[in-house]
Coordinates of C-alpha atoms in Angstrom, one line a residue:
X178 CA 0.0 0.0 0.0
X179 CA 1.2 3.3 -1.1
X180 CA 1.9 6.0 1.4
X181 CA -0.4 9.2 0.7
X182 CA 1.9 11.6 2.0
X183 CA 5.1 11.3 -0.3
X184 CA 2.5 10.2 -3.6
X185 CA 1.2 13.1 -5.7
X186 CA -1.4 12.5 -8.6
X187 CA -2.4 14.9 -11.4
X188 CA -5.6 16.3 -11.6
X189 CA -7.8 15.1 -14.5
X190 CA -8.3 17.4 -17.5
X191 CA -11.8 17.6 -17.1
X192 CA -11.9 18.4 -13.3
X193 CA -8.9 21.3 -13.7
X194 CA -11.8 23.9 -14.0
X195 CA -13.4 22.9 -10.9
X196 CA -10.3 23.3 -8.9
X197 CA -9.2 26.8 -10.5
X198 CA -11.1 29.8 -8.7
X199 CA -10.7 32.0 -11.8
X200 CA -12.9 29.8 -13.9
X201 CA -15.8 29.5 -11.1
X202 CA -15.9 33.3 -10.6
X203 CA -16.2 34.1 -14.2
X204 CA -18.6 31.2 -14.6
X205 CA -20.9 32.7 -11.5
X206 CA -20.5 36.4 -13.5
X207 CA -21.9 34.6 -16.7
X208 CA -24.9 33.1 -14.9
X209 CA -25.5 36.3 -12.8
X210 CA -25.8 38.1 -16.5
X211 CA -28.0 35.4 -17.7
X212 CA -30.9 36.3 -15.4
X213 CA -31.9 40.1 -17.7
X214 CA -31.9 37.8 -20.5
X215 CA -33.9 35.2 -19.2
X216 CA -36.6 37.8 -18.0
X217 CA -36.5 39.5 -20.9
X218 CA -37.2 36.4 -23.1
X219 CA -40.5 35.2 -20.2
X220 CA -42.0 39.0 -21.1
X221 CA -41.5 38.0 -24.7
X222 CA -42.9 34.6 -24.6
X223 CA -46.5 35.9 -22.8
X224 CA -48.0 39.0 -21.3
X225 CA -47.0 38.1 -17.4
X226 CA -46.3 40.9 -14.6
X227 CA -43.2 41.1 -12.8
X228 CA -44.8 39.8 -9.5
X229 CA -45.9 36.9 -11.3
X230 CA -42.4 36.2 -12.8
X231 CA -40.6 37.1 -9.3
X232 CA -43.2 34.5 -7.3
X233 CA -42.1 31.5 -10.1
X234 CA -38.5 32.1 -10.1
X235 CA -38.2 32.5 -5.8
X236 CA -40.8 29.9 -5.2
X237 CA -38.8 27.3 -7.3
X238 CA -35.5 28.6 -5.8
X239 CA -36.4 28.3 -2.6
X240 CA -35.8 24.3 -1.7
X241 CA -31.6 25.4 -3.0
X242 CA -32.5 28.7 -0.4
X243 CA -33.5 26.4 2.5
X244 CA -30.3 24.1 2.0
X245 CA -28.2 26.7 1.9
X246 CA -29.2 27.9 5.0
X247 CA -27.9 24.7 6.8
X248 CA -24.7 25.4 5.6
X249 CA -21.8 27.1 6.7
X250 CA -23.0 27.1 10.2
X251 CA -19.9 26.6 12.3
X252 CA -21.6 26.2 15.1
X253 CA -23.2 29.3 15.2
X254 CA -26.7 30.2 16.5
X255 CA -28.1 33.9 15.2
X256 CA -29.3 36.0 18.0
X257 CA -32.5 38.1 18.1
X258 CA -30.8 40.9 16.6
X259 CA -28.9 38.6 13.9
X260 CA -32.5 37.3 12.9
X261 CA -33.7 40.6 12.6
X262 CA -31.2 41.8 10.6
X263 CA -31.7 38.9 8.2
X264 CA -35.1 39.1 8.2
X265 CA -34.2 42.7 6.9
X266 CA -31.4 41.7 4.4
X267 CA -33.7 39.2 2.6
X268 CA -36.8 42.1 2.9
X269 CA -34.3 44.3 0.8
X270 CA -31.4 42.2 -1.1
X271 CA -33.7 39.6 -2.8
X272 CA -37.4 40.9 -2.5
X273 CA -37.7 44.4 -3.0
X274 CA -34.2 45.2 -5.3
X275 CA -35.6 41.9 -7.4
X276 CA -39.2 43.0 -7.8
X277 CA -37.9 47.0 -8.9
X278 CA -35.2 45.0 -11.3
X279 CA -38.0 43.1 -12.9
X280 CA -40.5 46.0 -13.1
X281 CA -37.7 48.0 -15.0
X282 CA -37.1 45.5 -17.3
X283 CA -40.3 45.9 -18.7
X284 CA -39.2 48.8 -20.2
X285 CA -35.4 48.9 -20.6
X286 CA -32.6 46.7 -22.2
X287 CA -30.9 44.2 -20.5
X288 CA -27.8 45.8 -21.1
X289 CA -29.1 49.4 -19.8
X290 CA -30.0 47.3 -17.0
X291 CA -26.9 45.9 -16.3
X292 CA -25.0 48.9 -15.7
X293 CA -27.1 50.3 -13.7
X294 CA -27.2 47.7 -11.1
X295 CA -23.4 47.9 -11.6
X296 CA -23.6 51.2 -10.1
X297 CA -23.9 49.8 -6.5
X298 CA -20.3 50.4 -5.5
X299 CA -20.7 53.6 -5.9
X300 CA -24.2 54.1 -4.0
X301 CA -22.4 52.2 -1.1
X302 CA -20.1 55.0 -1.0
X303 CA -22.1 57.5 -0.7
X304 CA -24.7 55.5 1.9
X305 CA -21.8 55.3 4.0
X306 CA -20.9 58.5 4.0
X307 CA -24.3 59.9 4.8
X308 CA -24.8 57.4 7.6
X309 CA -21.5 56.9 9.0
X310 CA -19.9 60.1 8.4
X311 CA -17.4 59.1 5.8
X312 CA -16.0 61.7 3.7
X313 CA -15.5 60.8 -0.3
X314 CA -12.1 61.8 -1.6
X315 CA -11.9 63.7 -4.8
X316 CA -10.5 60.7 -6.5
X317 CA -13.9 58.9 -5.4
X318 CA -15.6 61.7 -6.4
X319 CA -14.4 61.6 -10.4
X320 CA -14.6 57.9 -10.3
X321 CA -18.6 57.9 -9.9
X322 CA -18.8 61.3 -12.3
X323 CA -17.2 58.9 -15.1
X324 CA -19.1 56.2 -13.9
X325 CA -22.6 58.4 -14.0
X326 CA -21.5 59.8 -17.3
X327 CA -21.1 56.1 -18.5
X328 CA -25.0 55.9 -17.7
X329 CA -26.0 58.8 -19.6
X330 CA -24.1 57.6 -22.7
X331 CA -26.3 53.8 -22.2
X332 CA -29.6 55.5 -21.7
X333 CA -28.8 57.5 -24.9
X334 CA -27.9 54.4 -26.8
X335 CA -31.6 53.3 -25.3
X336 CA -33.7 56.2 -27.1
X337 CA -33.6 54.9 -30.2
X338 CA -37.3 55.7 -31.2
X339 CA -39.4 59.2 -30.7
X340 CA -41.8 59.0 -27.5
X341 CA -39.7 56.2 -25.5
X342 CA -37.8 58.6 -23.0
X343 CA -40.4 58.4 -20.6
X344 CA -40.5 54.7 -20.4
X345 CA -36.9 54.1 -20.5
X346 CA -36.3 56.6 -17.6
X347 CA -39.4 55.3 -16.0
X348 CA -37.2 51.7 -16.1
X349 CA -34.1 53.0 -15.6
X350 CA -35.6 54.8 -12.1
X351 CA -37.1 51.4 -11.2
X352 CA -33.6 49.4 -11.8
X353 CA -31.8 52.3 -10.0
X354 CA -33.7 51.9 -6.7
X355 CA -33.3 48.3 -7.3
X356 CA -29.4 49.1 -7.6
X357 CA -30.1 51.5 -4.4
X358 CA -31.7 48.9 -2.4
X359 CA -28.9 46.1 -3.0
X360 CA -26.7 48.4 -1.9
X361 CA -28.3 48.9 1.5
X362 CA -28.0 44.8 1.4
X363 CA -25.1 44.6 0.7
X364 CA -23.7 47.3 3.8
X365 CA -25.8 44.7 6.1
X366 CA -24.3 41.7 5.1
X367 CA -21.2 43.1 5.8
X368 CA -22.0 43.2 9.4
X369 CA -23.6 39.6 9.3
X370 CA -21.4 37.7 7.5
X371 CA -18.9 37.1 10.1
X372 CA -21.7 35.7 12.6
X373 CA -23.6 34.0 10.4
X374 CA -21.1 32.8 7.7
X375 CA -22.1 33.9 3.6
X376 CA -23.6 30.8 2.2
X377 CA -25.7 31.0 5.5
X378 CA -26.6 34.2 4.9
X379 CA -27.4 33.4 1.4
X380 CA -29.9 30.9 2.3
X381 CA -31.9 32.4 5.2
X382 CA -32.2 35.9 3.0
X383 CA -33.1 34.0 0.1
X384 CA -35.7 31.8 2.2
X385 CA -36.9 34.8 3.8
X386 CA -37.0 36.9 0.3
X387 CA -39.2 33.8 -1.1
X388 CA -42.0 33.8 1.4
X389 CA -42.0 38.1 1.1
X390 CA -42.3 37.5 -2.5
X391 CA -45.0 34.6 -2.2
X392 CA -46.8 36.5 0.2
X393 CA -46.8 39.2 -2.0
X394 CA -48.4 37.2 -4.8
X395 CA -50.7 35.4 -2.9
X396 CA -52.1 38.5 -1.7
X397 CA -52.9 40.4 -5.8
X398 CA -53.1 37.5 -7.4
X399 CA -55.0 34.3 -7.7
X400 CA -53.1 31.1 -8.0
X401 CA -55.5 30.4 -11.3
X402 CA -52.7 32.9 -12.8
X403 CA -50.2 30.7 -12.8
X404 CA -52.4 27.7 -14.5
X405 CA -52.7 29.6 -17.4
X406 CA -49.1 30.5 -18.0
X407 CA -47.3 28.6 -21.1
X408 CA -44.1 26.0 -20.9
X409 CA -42.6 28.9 -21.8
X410 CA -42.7 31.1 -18.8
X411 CA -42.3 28.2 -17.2
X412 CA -39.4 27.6 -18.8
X413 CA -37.6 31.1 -18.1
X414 CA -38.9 30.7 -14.8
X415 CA -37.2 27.7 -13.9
X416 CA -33.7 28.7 -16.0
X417 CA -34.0 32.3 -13.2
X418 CA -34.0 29.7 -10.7
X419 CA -31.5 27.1 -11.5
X420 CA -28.8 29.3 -13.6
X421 CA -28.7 33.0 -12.2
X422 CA -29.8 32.4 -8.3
X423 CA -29.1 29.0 -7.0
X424 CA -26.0 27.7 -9.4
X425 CA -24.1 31.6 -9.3
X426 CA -24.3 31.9 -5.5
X427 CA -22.8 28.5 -5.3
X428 CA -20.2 29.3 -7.4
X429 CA -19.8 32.7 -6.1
X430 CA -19.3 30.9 -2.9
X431 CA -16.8 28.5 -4.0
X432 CA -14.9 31.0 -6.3
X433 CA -14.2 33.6 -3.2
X434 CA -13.4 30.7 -0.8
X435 CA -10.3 29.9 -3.5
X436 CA -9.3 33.2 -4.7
X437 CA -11.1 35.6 -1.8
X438 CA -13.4 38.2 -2.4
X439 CA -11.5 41.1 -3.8
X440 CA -10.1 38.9 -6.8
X441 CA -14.0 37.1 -7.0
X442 CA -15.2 40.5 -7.2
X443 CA -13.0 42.1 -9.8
X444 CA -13.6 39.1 -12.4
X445 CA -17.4 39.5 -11.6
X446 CA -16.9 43.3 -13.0
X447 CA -17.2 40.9 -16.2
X448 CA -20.8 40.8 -15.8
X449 CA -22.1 44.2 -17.9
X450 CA -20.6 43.5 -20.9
X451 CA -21.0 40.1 -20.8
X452 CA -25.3 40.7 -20.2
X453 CA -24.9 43.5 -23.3
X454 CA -23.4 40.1 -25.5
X455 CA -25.8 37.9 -24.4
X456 CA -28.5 40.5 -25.5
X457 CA -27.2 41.3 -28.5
X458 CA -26.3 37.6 -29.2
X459 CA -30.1 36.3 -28.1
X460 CA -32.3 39.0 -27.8
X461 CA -31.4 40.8 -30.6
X462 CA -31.0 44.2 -28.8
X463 CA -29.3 46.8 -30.6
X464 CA -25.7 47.5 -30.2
X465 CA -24.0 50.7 -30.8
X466 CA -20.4 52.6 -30.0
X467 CA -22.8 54.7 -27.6
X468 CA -23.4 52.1 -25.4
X469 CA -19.9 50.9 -26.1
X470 CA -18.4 54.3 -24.7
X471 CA -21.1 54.1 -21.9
X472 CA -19.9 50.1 -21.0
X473 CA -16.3 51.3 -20.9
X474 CA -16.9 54.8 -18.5
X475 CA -19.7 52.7 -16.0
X476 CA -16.9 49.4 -15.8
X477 CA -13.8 52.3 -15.4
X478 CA -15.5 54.5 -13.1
X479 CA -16.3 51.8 -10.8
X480 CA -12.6 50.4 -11.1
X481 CA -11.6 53.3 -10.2
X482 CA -13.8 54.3 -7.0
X483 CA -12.3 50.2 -6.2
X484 CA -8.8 51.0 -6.6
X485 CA -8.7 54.9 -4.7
X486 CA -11.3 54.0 -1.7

């Protein structure tokens, strides 16, 4: 019998991807940019509202929620005061910024949509510094003007036809509070995570976010409406669930526990340009050296307010 200690094997070819935390965090950035496109193509397929397509995607999601909530325990029981800020983190991370991103996208690209939410560094900046007193350094400062700049550009590249303004700033208003409220998420979690552990996190705000969001539902909306929904919906429904909630936070997860989460984070910075492919690629959406000039000044602005805060 061979000892273990002094015997080394090679890694087979096709499990080399598993193993490299590069690959997993770019992976979880591909799925997260999937999730614009997949809502995009359920409005397409039949007239549903964005309650409706919330309550399918959170209600099949929610069996991957409630394991991942058994996770990453160590040991740990939450307080009072952890469970109420959870309770709070899933009322604003998964329920409310979800339900405003799916109301704007009834009206706005994916790819609009995209950099917008990708904005949230910079509203974290300037939350903190309203509620905990932190001054912004000029560097900061021209960092989110090139980054706000970057969003003009994109909503111009959106006003392609006479008469849409009001929708597309109607959208774009929705998807920034969406953006606004994720970044009040993610300034809790930060206070959480080390108590509770993130994949634990994950799970409970997800679990929690679910039962808002099928509350919610149950409460404007007769179950009939869901009987009378295509495959298709279905279909998108179920691809939300699997392939931009449950399979990126798992591979979010993974990714930051091999490479940690400022590297995780900065191939994740992947994800506006990749959503802007995938809609030209599926959905057909228009594609233009405005939003091109708007994609590089959002993804440089927020690189830069990374690198000088």
């Amino acid at each position: 019998m061979h000892n273990a200690s002094t015997m080394t094997f090679a890694k087979p070819e096709s499990q080399a991807w598993y193993h490299d935390g590069r690959m997993l965090a770019a992976l979880a950035a591909a799925a997260f940019s999937l999730k614009a496109i997949f809502v995009k193509l359920a409005y397409g397929a039949y007239p549903v509202d964005a309650i409706t397509l919330l309550a399918i995607r959170m209600g099949l999601a929610l069996p991957a929620f409630l394991w991942l909530a058994t996770r990453d325990a160590k040991g740990k029981v939450p307080t009072q005061r952890d469970w109420l800020g959870l309770v709070a983190m899933g009322l604003l991370g998964y329920y409310l910024s979800s339900l405003f991103d799916f109301i704007g996208l009834q009206t706005i690209s994916a790819g609009l949509e995209r950099l917008i939410l990708f904005t949230y560094p910079t509203l974290v900046l300037i939350l903190e510094a309203v509620w905990r007193k932190k001054p912004i350094s000029r560097a900061v400062w021209a960092g989110m003007g090139l980054t706000y700049l970057g969003l003009l550009a994109a909503f111009g590249h959106d006003l392609v036809q006479p008469g849409e303004m009001a929708l597309v700033l109607i959208g774009g208003g929705w998807v920034f509070l969406s953006s606004l409220t994720y970044s009040a998420y993610f300034m809790g979690t930060a206070a959480l995570v080390g108590r509770v552990g993130s994949t634990r996190l994950a799970g409970i705000a997800g679990t929690v976010a679910s039962l808002f969001v099928l509350a919610h539902f149950g409460l404007t909306h007769p179950i009939a409406d869901l009987q009378v929904l295509p495959a298709e919906v279905w279909l998108w429904g179920a691809a939300m669930a699997l392939f931009s909630t449950v399979l990126p936070i798992w591979l979010a997860a993974r990714a930051v526990a091999r490479l940690g989460a400022g590297k995780t984070a900065a191939i994740g910075s992947l994800g506006p340009a990749l959503t802007i492919v995938f809609g030209w690629l599926i959905l057909s959406e228009p594609f233009s050296l405005l939003q091109l000039l708007g994609m590089a000044l959002v993804m440089g602005g927020v690189w830069w307010v990374g690198k000088h805060h």
